[in-house]
Coordinates of C-alpha atoms in Angstrom, one line a residue:
M1309 CA 16.1 14.2 -79.0
G1310 CA 14.4 10.9 -79.2
S1311 CA 13.5 8.5 -76.5
L1312 CA 16.2 6.9 -74.4
S1313 CA 16.3 3.6 -72.6
S1314 CA 14.6 3.6 -69.2
R1315 CA 17.7 2.1 -67.7
V1316 CA 19.4 4.9 -65.9
L1317 CA 23.1 5.4 -65.2
R1318 CA 23.4 5.6 -61.4
Q1319 CA 26.0 5.8 -58.7
P1320 CA 26.3 3.1 -56.1
G1321 CA 23.3 3.0 -53.7
R1322 CA 20.9 4.5 -56.2
A1323 CA 17.7 2.7 -57.1
R1324 CA 17.6 1.2 -60.6
A1325 CA 14.6 2.5 -62.5
Q1326 CA 12.8 0.0 -64.7
Q1327 CA 10.2 0.8 -67.4
E1328 CA 8.5 -1.3 -70.0
P1329 CA 9.7 -0.3 -73.5
G1330 CA 7.4 1.5 -75.8
S1331 CA 5.4 3.1 -73.1
G1332 CA 5.7 6.6 -74.5
A1333 CA 6.7 9.8 -72.9
E1334 CA 6.1 8.5 -69.3
G1335 CA 8.6 5.7 -69.9
S1336 CA 11.4 8.0 -71.3
V1337 CA 13.9 10.2 -69.7
R1338 CA 15.0 13.3 -71.6
R1339 CA 18.4 15.0 -71.5
P1340 CA 18.0 18.1 -69.4
E1341 CA 18.6 21.4 -71.4
T1342 CA 21.6 22.7 -69.4
G1343 CA 24.5 24.9 -70.2
G1344 CA 27.7 23.7 -71.6
D1345 CA 29.7 24.1 -68.4
A1346 CA 27.3 21.9 -66.5
A1347 CA 27.5 19.2 -69.1
G1348 CA 31.2 19.5 -69.6
H1349 CA 32.0 19.2 -65.9
G1350 CA 29.6 16.3 -65.3
F1351 CA 27.2 18.0 -62.9
C1352 CA 23.6 16.9 -62.6
Y1353 CA 20.9 19.4 -61.7
C1354 CA 18.0 17.4 -60.2
P1355 CA 14.6 19.0 -60.0
G1356 CA 13.7 19.5 -56.4
S1357 CA 17.2 18.7 -55.2
R1358 CA 18.8 20.7 -52.4
K1359 CA 22.3 20.3 -53.8
R1360 CA 24.2 19.4 -56.9
K1361 CA 25.6 15.9 -57.4
R1362 CA 28.7 14.9 -59.3
S1363 CA 28.0 12.3 -61.9
S1364 CA 30.4 9.5 -62.7
G1365 CA 30.4 10.2 -66.4
A1366 CA 29.6 12.9 -68.8
L1367 CA 25.9 12.8 -68.2
C1368 CA 23.5 11.7 -65.4
Y1369 CA 19.9 11.1 -66.0
C1370 CA 17.9 11.4 -62.8
H1371 CA 14.4 9.9 -62.4
P1372 CA 12.2 12.8 -61.3
D1373 CA 10.5 10.8 -58.6
S1374 CA 12.9 8.5 -57.0
E1375 CA 15.9 10.8 -56.8
T1376 CA 13.8 13.7 -55.5
D1377 CA 12.1 11.6 -52.8
E1378 CA 15.4 10.2 -51.7
D1379 CA 17.0 13.6 -51.3
E1380 CA 14.0 14.9 -49.4
E1381 CA 14.1 11.9 -47.1
E1382 CA 17.8 12.4 -46.5
G1383 CA 17.3 16.1 -45.8
D1384 CA 14.4 15.3 -43.4
Q1385 CA 16.6 12.7 -41.6
Q1386 CA 19.4 15.2 -41.2
Q1387 CA 17.0 17.7 -39.9
R1388 CA 15.7 15.2 -37.4
L1389 CA 19.2 14.3 -36.2
L1390 CA 20.0 18.0 -35.7
N1391 CA 16.9 18.5 -33.6
T1392 CA 17.0 15.2 -31.5
P1393 CA 18.6 15.8 -28.1
R1394 CA 21.3 13.4 -27.0
R1395 CA 21.2 12.4 -23.4
K1396 CA 24.6 12.3 -21.8
K1397 CA 24.6 12.3 -18.0
L1398 CA 27.3 14.6 -16.7
K1399 CA 28.8 14.0 -13.3
S1400 CA 26.7 16.2 -11.0
T1401 CA 28.0 18.4 -8.2
S1402 CA 26.0 16.3 -5.7
K1403 CA 27.6 13.1 -6.9
Y1404 CA 31.1 14.7 -6.9
I1405 CA 30.5 15.9 -3.3
Y1406 CA 29.2 12.5 -2.1
Q1407 CA 32.2 10.6 -3.7
T1408 CA 35.0 13.1 -2.8
L1409 CA 33.9 14.4 0.5
F1410 CA 31.9 11.6 2.1
L1411 CA 33.2 8.4 0.6
N1412 CA 36.8 9.5 0.2
G1413 CA 36.8 11.9 3.3
E1414 CA 38.9 14.5 1.6
N1415 CA 39.5 17.7 3.7
S1416 CA 37.7 16.2 6.7
D1417 CA 37.8 18.2 9.9
I1418 CA 36.1 15.8 12.3
K1419 CA 35.9 12.0 12.9
I1420 CA 32.7 10.4 14.1
C1421 CA 33.2 7.0 15.8
A1422 CA 30.3 4.6 16.5
L1423 CA 29.6 0.9 16.7
G1424 CA 33.3 0.1 16.0
E1425 CA 33.4 2.2 12.8
E1426 CA 34.6 5.7 12.1
W1427 CA 33.6 8.3 9.5
S1428 CA 35.8 11.2 8.3
L1429 CA 33.2 14.0 7.9
H1430 CA 32.9 17.8 7.8
K1431 CA 31.3 20.0 10.5
I1432 CA 29.7 22.2 7.9
Y1433 CA 27.7 19.2 6.6
L1434 CA 27.0 17.7 10.0
C1435 CA 25.4 21.0 11.1
Q1436 CA 22.4 20.0 8.9
S1437 CA 21.6 17.6 11.6
G1438 CA 19.8 19.0 14.6
Y1439 CA 21.8 16.6 16.8
F1440 CA 25.2 17.9 15.7
S1441 CA 24.1 21.5 15.2
S1442 CA 23.2 21.7 18.9
M1443 CA 26.4 19.9 19.8
F1444 CA 28.7 22.3 17.9
S1445 CA 26.9 25.5 18.7
G1446 CA 26.5 25.0 22.4
S1447 CA 28.8 24.8 25.3
W1448 CA 29.3 21.1 25.0
K1449 CA 32.8 19.8 25.3
E1450 CA 32.4 18.1 21.9
S1451 CA 32.1 21.5 20.1
S1452 CA 35.9 21.8 20.1
M1453 CA 36.8 18.1 19.6
N1454 CA 38.0 16.6 16.4
I1455 CA 37.1 13.1 17.3
I1456 CA 33.7 12.3 18.7
E1457 CA 32.5 9.0 20.1
L1458 CA 28.8 8.5 19.7
E1459 CA 26.8 6.3 22.0
I1460 CA 24.1 4.4 20.2
P1461 CA 21.4 3.4 22.8
D1462 CA 18.8 2.3 20.1
Q1463 CA 19.3 -1.3 19.2
N1464 CA 17.5 -0.7 15.8
I1465 CA 20.5 1.4 14.7
D1466 CA 23.4 -0.4 13.0
V1467 CA 26.5 0.6 11.0
E1468 CA 24.7 0.4 7.7
A1469 CA 21.9 2.7 8.9
L1470 CA 24.5 5.2 10.1
Q1471 CA 26.3 5.1 6.8
V1472 CA 23.0 6.0 5.0
A1473 CA 22.2 8.7 7.6
F1474 CA 25.6 10.4 7.3
G1475 CA 25.6 10.0 3.6
S1476 CA 22.3 11.7 3.2
L1477 CA 23.9 15.0 4.4
Y1478 CA 26.1 14.9 1.3
R1479 CA 23.6 14.1 -1.5
D1480 CA 20.2 15.2 -2.8
D1481 CA 18.5 11.8 -2.8
V1482 CA 18.7 8.6 -0.8
L1483 CA 17.4 5.2 -1.9
I1484 CA 15.9 3.3 1.0
K1485 CA 15.2 -0.4 0.9
P1486 CA 12.0 -1.4 2.7
S1487 CA 14.0 -4.1 4.5
R1488 CA 16.3 -1.3 5.9
V1489 CA 13.8 1.5 6.5
V1490 CA 13.2 0.9 10.3
A1491 CA 17.0 0.9 11.0
I1492 CA 17.4 4.1 8.9
L1493 CA 14.5 5.7 10.5
A1494 CA 15.9 5.0 14.0
A1495 CA 19.3 6.6 12.9
A1496 CA 17.5 9.6 11.3
C1497 CA 15.5 10.2 14.5
M1498 CA 18.6 10.0 16.7
L1499 CA 20.5 12.5 14.5
Q1500 CA 17.3 14.7 14.0
L1501 CA 17.4 14.5 10.2
D1502 CA 13.9 15.7 9.4
G1503 CA 14.2 15.2 5.6
L1504 CA 15.4 11.6 6.0
I1505 CA 12.7 10.9 8.6
Q1506 CA 10.0 12.1 6.2
Q1507 CA 11.4 10.0 3.3
C1508 CA 11.4 6.9 5.6
G1509 CA 7.8 7.6 6.4
E1510 CA 6.8 7.8 2.8
T1511 CA 8.7 4.6 2.0
M1512 CA 6.9 2.8 4.8
K1513 CA 3.5 4.0 3.7
E1514 CA 4.2 2.8 0.1
T1515 CA 5.4 -0.6 1.1
I1516 CA 2.8 -1.7 3.8
N1517 CA 2.0 -5.4 3.3
V1518 CA 1.3 -8.5 5.4
K1519 CA 5.0 -8.9 6.2
T1520 CA 5.8 -5.3 7.1
V1521 CA 2.6 -3.9 8.6
C1522 CA 3.2 -5.0 12.3
G1523 CA 6.8 -3.9 12.3
Y1524 CA 5.9 -0.6 10.7
Y1525 CA 3.1 0.0 13.2
T1526 CA 5.4 -0.6 16.1
S1527 CA 8.2 1.5 14.7
A1528 CA 5.8 4.3 13.8
G1529 CA 4.7 4.4 17.4
T1530 CA 8.2 4.4 18.7
Y1531 CA 9.5 7.2 16.5
G1532 CA 6.4 9.4 16.4
L1533 CA 5.2 8.8 12.8
D1534 CA 1.5 9.1 13.4
S1535 CA 0.6 9.2 9.7
V1536 CA 2.4 5.8 9.2
K1537 CA 0.7 4.4 12.2
K1538 CA -2.7 5.4 10.9
K1539 CA -1.9 3.9 7.4
C1540 CA -1.0 0.6 9.1
L1541 CA -4.2 0.5 11.1
E1542 CA -6.2 1.2 7.9
W1543 CA -4.5 -1.6 6.2
L1544 CA -5.2 -4.0 9.0
L1545 CA -8.9 -3.0 9.2
N1546 CA -9.2 -3.7 5.5
N1547 CA -7.2 -7.0 5.4
L1548 CA -7.6 -8.7 8.8
M1549 CA -10.8 -10.5 7.7
T1550 CA -10.5 -10.3 3.9
H1551 CA -7.1 -11.8 3.6
Q1552 CA -6.5 -13.9 6.8
N1553 CA -2.9 -15.0 7.3
V1554 CA -1.3 -17.3 9.9
E1555 CA 1.9 -15.2 10.3
L1556 CA -0.1 -12.0 10.7
F1557 CA -2.2 -13.5 13.4
K1558 CA 1.0 -14.5 15.3
E1559 CA 2.4 -10.9 15.1
L1560 CA -0.7 -9.0 16.0
S1561 CA -0.5 -7.8 19.6
I1562 CA -3.4 -7.7 22.1
N1563 CA -3.5 -3.9 22.0
V1564 CA -3.7 -3.7 18.2
M1565 CA -6.3 -6.5 17.9
K1566 CA -8.4 -4.7 20.5
Q1567 CA -8.5 -1.6 18.3
L1568 CA -9.3 -3.6 15.2
I1569 CA -12.2 -5.7 16.7
G1570 CA -13.7 -2.6 18.4
S1571 CA -13.8 -0.6 15.1
S1572 CA -16.9 -0.2 13.0
N1573 CA -14.6 0.1 10.0
L1574 CA -13.4 -3.5 10.3
F1575 CA -14.0 -5.1 6.9
V1576 CA -16.0 -8.0 8.1
M1577 CA -16.5 -10.9 5.7
Q1578 CA -19.7 -12.8 6.2
V1579 CA -21.0 -12.1 9.7
E1580 CA -20.0 -11.3 13.3
M1581 CA -19.6 -15.0 14.0
D1582 CA -16.7 -15.0 11.6
V1583 CA -15.0 -12.3 13.7
Y1584 CA -15.4 -14.6 16.8
T1585 CA -13.8 -17.5 14.8
A1586 CA -10.9 -15.3 13.7
L1587 CA -10.3 -14.2 17.3
K1588 CA -10.4 -17.8 18.4
K1589 CA -7.7 -18.7 15.9
W1590 CA -5.6 -15.6 16.8
M1591 CA -5.7 -16.4 20.5
F1592 CA -4.5 -20.0 19.8
L1593 CA -1.6 -18.7 17.8
Q1594 CA -0.7 -16.2 20.5
L1595 CA -0.6 -19.1 23.0
V1596 CA 1.1 -21.6 20.7
P1597 CA 3.3 -19.4 18.4
S1598 CA 5.4 -22.4 17.3
W1599 CA 2.5 -23.9 15.4
N1600 CA 3.4 -24.0 11.7
G1601 CA 0.4 -25.4 9.8
S1602 CA -1.6 -23.8 7.0
L1603 CA -4.6 -21.5 7.3
K1604 CA -6.9 -24.4 6.2
Q1605 CA -5.7 -26.5 9.2
L1606 CA -5.8 -23.7 11.7
L1607 CA -9.4 -23.8 12.8
T1608 CA -9.4 -27.6 13.3
E1609 CA -6.2 -27.4 15.4
T1610 CA -7.6 -24.5 17.4
D1611 CA -10.7 -26.4 18.3
I1612 CA -8.7 -29.5 19.3
W1613 CA -6.4 -27.5 21.5
F1614 CA -9.1 -25.6 23.4
S1615 CA -11.2 -28.8 23.7
K1616 CA -8.4 -30.5 25.6
R1617 CA -8.1 -27.6 28.0
R1618 CA -11.8 -27.4 28.5
K1619 CA -11.7 -30.6 30.5
D1620 CA -9.3 -29.1 33.0
F1621 CA -11.4 -26.0 33.7
E1622 CA -14.9 -27.4 34.1
G1623 CA -17.4 -24.8 35.3
I1624 CA -15.5 -21.7 34.1
S1625 CA -14.7 -20.4 30.6
F1626 CA -11.3 -20.2 29.1
L1627 CA -11.2 -16.4 29.4
E1628 CA -11.7 -16.7 33.2
T1629 CA -8.5 -18.8 33.5
E1630 CA -5.0 -17.3 34.0
Q1631 CA -4.1 -18.1 30.4
G1632 CA -7.2 -16.5 29.1
K1633 CA -7.4 -13.3 31.1
P1634 CA -5.0 -11.3 29.0
F1635 CA -7.4 -11.7 26.0
V1636 CA -10.6 -10.5 27.8
S1637 CA -10.3 -6.9 26.6
V1638 CA -10.2 -8.1 23.0
F1639 CA -13.2 -10.5 23.2
R1640 CA -15.2 -7.7 25.0
H1641 CA -15.4 -5.9 21.7
L1642 CA -17.3 -8.8 20.0
R1643 CA -20.8 -7.8 19.2
L1644 CA -22.4 -10.9 20.8
Q1645 CA -25.9 -9.8 20.1
Y1646 CA -25.4 -10.6 16.4
I1647 CA -23.9 -14.0 17.2
I1648 CA -26.5 -15.4 19.5
S1649 CA -29.3 -14.3 17.2
D1650 CA -28.3 -17.3 14.9
L1651 CA -29.1 -20.7 16.4
A1652 CA -26.0 -22.6 15.0
S1653 CA -23.7 -19.8 16.1
A1654 CA -25.2 -19.7 19.6
R1655 CA -24.6 -23.4 19.9
I1656 CA -21.0 -23.2 18.8
I1657 CA -20.1 -20.3 21.2
E1658 CA -21.8 -22.1 24.1
Q1659 CA -20.0 -25.3 23.3
D1660 CA -16.6 -23.6 22.9
S1661 CA -16.9 -22.2 26.4
L1662 CA -14.3 -19.5 25.7
V1663 CA -16.6 -16.6 26.6
P1664 CA -18.0 -16.4 30.2
S1665 CA -21.6 -17.5 30.6
G1666 CA -22.4 -14.2 32.4
W1667 CA -21.5 -12.3 29.2
L1668 CA -23.9 -14.4 27.2
S1669 CA -26.7 -14.2 29.7
S1670 CA -26.7 -10.4 29.7
V1671 CA -26.8 -10.4 25.9
Y1672 CA -29.7 -12.9 25.8
K1673 CA -31.6 -10.7 28.1
Q1674 CA -30.8 -7.6 26.1
Q1675 CA -32.0 -9.2 22.9
W1676 CA -35.2 -10.6 24.4
L1677 CA -36.1 -7.2 25.8
A1678 CA -35.3 -5.6 22.4
M1679 CA -37.7 -8.0 20.7
L1680 CA -40.4 -7.3 23.2
R1681 CA -40.0 -3.5 22.7
A1682 CA -40.3 -4.0 18.9
E1683 CA -43.4 -6.1 19.2
Q1684 CA -45.3 -4.6 22.1
D1685 CA -44.0 -1.1 22.4
S1686 CA -43.6 1.8 20.1
E1687 CA -40.1 0.8 19.1
V1688 CA -39.7 1.3 15.3
G1689 CA -35.9 1.5 15.1
P1690 CA -33.4 4.4 15.3
Q1691 CA -35.0 7.7 14.4
E1692 CA -31.8 9.7 14.1
I1693 CA -28.3 8.9 13.3
N1694 CA -26.2 8.9 16.4
K1695 CA -22.8 8.1 15.0
E1696 CA -21.3 6.9 18.3
E1697 CA -24.1 4.5 18.9
L1698 CA -24.1 3.2 15.4
E1699 CA -20.3 2.6 15.4
A1700 CA -20.4 0.8 18.7
N1701 CA -23.6 -1.3 18.2
S1702 CA -24.2 -1.8 14.5
M1703 CA -24.2 -5.2 12.9
R1704 CA -21.1 -5.8 10.7
C1705 CA -21.3 -8.1 7.7
G1706 CA -19.8 -8.4 4.3
R1707 CA -19.4 -10.3 1.1
K1708 CA -16.8 -10.9 -1.6
L1709 CA -18.1 -10.2 -5.1
T1710 CA -16.1 -12.1 -7.7
K1711 CA -18.0 -10.7 -10.8
D1712 CA -20.4 -8.0 -11.9
G1713 CA -24.1 -8.1 -11.0
E1714 CA -26.9 -6.4 -9.1
F1715 CA -26.5 -6.1 -5.3
F1716 CA -28.6 -4.3 -2.7
F1717 CA -27.4 -3.3 0.8
N1718 CA -28.3 -0.7 3.5
P1719 CA -27.8 1.6 5.4
R1720 CA -24.1 2.2 5.4
L1721 CA -22.2 0.4 2.7
R1722 CA -18.4 0.3 2.0
L1723 CA -16.9 -1.1 -1.1
A1724 CA -13.3 -1.7 -1.8
S1725 CA -10.8 -3.7 -4.0
F1726 CA -7.2 -4.5 -3.2
D1727 CA -4.0 -5.3 -5.0
S1728 CA -1.9 -8.4 -4.3
S1729 CA -0.2 -6.7 -1.3
G1730 CA -3.5 -5.7 0.3
K1731 CA -3.2 -2.1 -0.7
L1732 CA -6.4 -0.3 -1.4
I1733 CA -7.0 0.3 -5.1
C1734 CA -10.4 1.9 -5.0
S1735 CA -13.1 2.5 -2.4
R1736 CA -16.6 3.9 -2.1
T1737 CA -19.0 4.5 0.8
T1738 CA -22.6 5.6 1.1
G1739 CA -22.1 7.2 4.5
Y1740 CA -24.7 6.7 7.2
Q1741 CA -28.3 6.8 6.1
I1742 CA -31.7 6.3 7.7
L1743 CA -34.0 4.0 5.7
T1744 CA -37.6 3.1 6.3
L1745 CA -38.4 -0.3 4.7
E1746 CA -41.5 -2.4 4.5
K1747 CA -41.3 -6.2 4.4
D1748 CA -39.3 -7.5 1.4
Q1749 CA -38.8 -3.9 0.1
E1750 CA -35.6 -3.1 -1.7
Q1751 CA -33.9 0.2 -2.0
V1752 CA -30.8 1.0 -4.0
V1753 CA -28.2 2.9 -2.0
M1754 CA -25.2 2.9 -4.4
N1755 CA -24.9 2.7 -8.2
L1756 CA -21.6 1.8 -9.7
D1757 CA -20.2 1.7 -13.2
S1758 CA -18.8 -1.9 -13.6
R1759 CA -16.4 -0.6 -16.3
L1760 CA -14.6 1.3 -13.6
L1761 CA -14.5 -1.5 -11.0
I1762 CA -11.8 -4.1 -10.4
F1763 CA -13.0 -7.5 -9.2
P1764 CA -13.1 -9.1 -6.8
L1765 CA -14.9 -6.4 -4.8
Y1766 CA -15.3 -6.6 -1.0
I1767 CA -18.5 -5.2 0.4
C1768 CA -19.0 -4.4 4.1
C1769 CA -22.2 -3.1 5.7
N1770 CA -23.1 -1.7 9.0
F1771 CA -26.8 -2.1 10.2
L1772 CA -28.4 -0.6 13.3
Y1773 CA -32.0 -1.7 13.1
I1774 CA -32.8 -1.7 16.9
S1775 CA -32.1 1.3 19.1
P1776 CA -29.6 0.5 21.9
E1777 CA -31.2 0.2 25.3
K1778 CA -31.0 3.5 27.2
R1779 CA -28.8 2.9 30.3
T1780 CA -29.2 4.8 33.5
E1781 CA -26.2 6.3 35.3
N1782 CA -26.1 3.3 37.7
N1783 CA -25.8 0.9 34.8
H1784 CA -22.2 0.3 33.7
H1785 CA -20.8 -1.5 30.7
P1786 CA -19.7 -4.9 31.9
E1787 CA -16.2 -4.2 30.5
S1788 CA -15.6 -1.6 33.2
S1789 CA -15.9 -4.3 35.9
E1790 CA -13.9 -6.9 34.0
N1791 CA -10.8 -4.9 33.0

């Protein structure tokens, strides 16, 4: 048969094939050589097709490319549909139990009353609690009672916390808001719910920030979560100096601040004098907690406040007054030898008159003798690493690095970067090292790949370049006679 027009009869939805006339065999469509039955019944057999298609008339001329491709795509799509899983969440057993037994109280065999509320519960579920397990299995009178009145001595526990604690016995997982975690922890500890206690601890560790750290630290101590307490202390050591905050200074207790200032792991920004300045601001806020200015205004207001009181206590320092005595144990942990070695810092600390003159006199003497030993004796610096001496006597200093570059520090260097909540993102340390350096000599102690770092970086160093003076048994640390 001769050439036919390239316009093809098609069913709705089929692509129209166009071809330039006179283009030869490639532009023509030939009638397929099929049997009479096929032609008579209007069936079209398409090469490569997976099924027969009914034509609308006597004959259907199928483009060998477009029709085949469409069929293959349709087949692939159907195959994908058959193999794609559909997510339909069925009502779980746990959800059913929580709704039916706990929330609706169906088949309850005991009522628990507390804080003016009551819960219709089930002994078999309550026995997951160590508190109720002991109550029901022992010789307590409550073991045979159907209504139990609970006394709640802990003021941290409220109705909402009890609702969560009781509900945790009927479900697999509990969502704990950070704002509610202390109350829930208190309830969990009272009811001896070990799983819920652990979950509260994990929630606390994940949500430590400037607003929660002090409350978490106190609660962790109250309820025996040592790992949370340790995490809070680490956060404070990293953030006290690097991210100073007025509200945090107000919340920090004397006991906690003493631990921070005495630690060699305190991330000191700049030098020891900045630790003294931070302590001065903190002490002012402890004495005047109603002050509501900004961090920028804080130092000026602090100096004005102490200056006015200095006139009333001529001859003695502020720490020797009744108001100042509670803070003595904290200021004792300042490493004054690294403050008075700078002339400007020495003048400020003398002028402030916060620290007793006797403290400063002993440090001046100590530093003078250390210089004489270095110049006239065989003193050449520490010969071995005594970790206890280094941690108690080393100079602490640090810097904030806002961009990449070359930096050189020694002998113990710690590097860290933080997220917006003060959480540690990355950290590196060189550990303690002994270095012998000539004048102006440089030595690289840490190499870092800047591609793996997140700026700004905070660098803190500990130096011990003069051996502490050896004390005899008759010599005591001045703190022992002051506290």
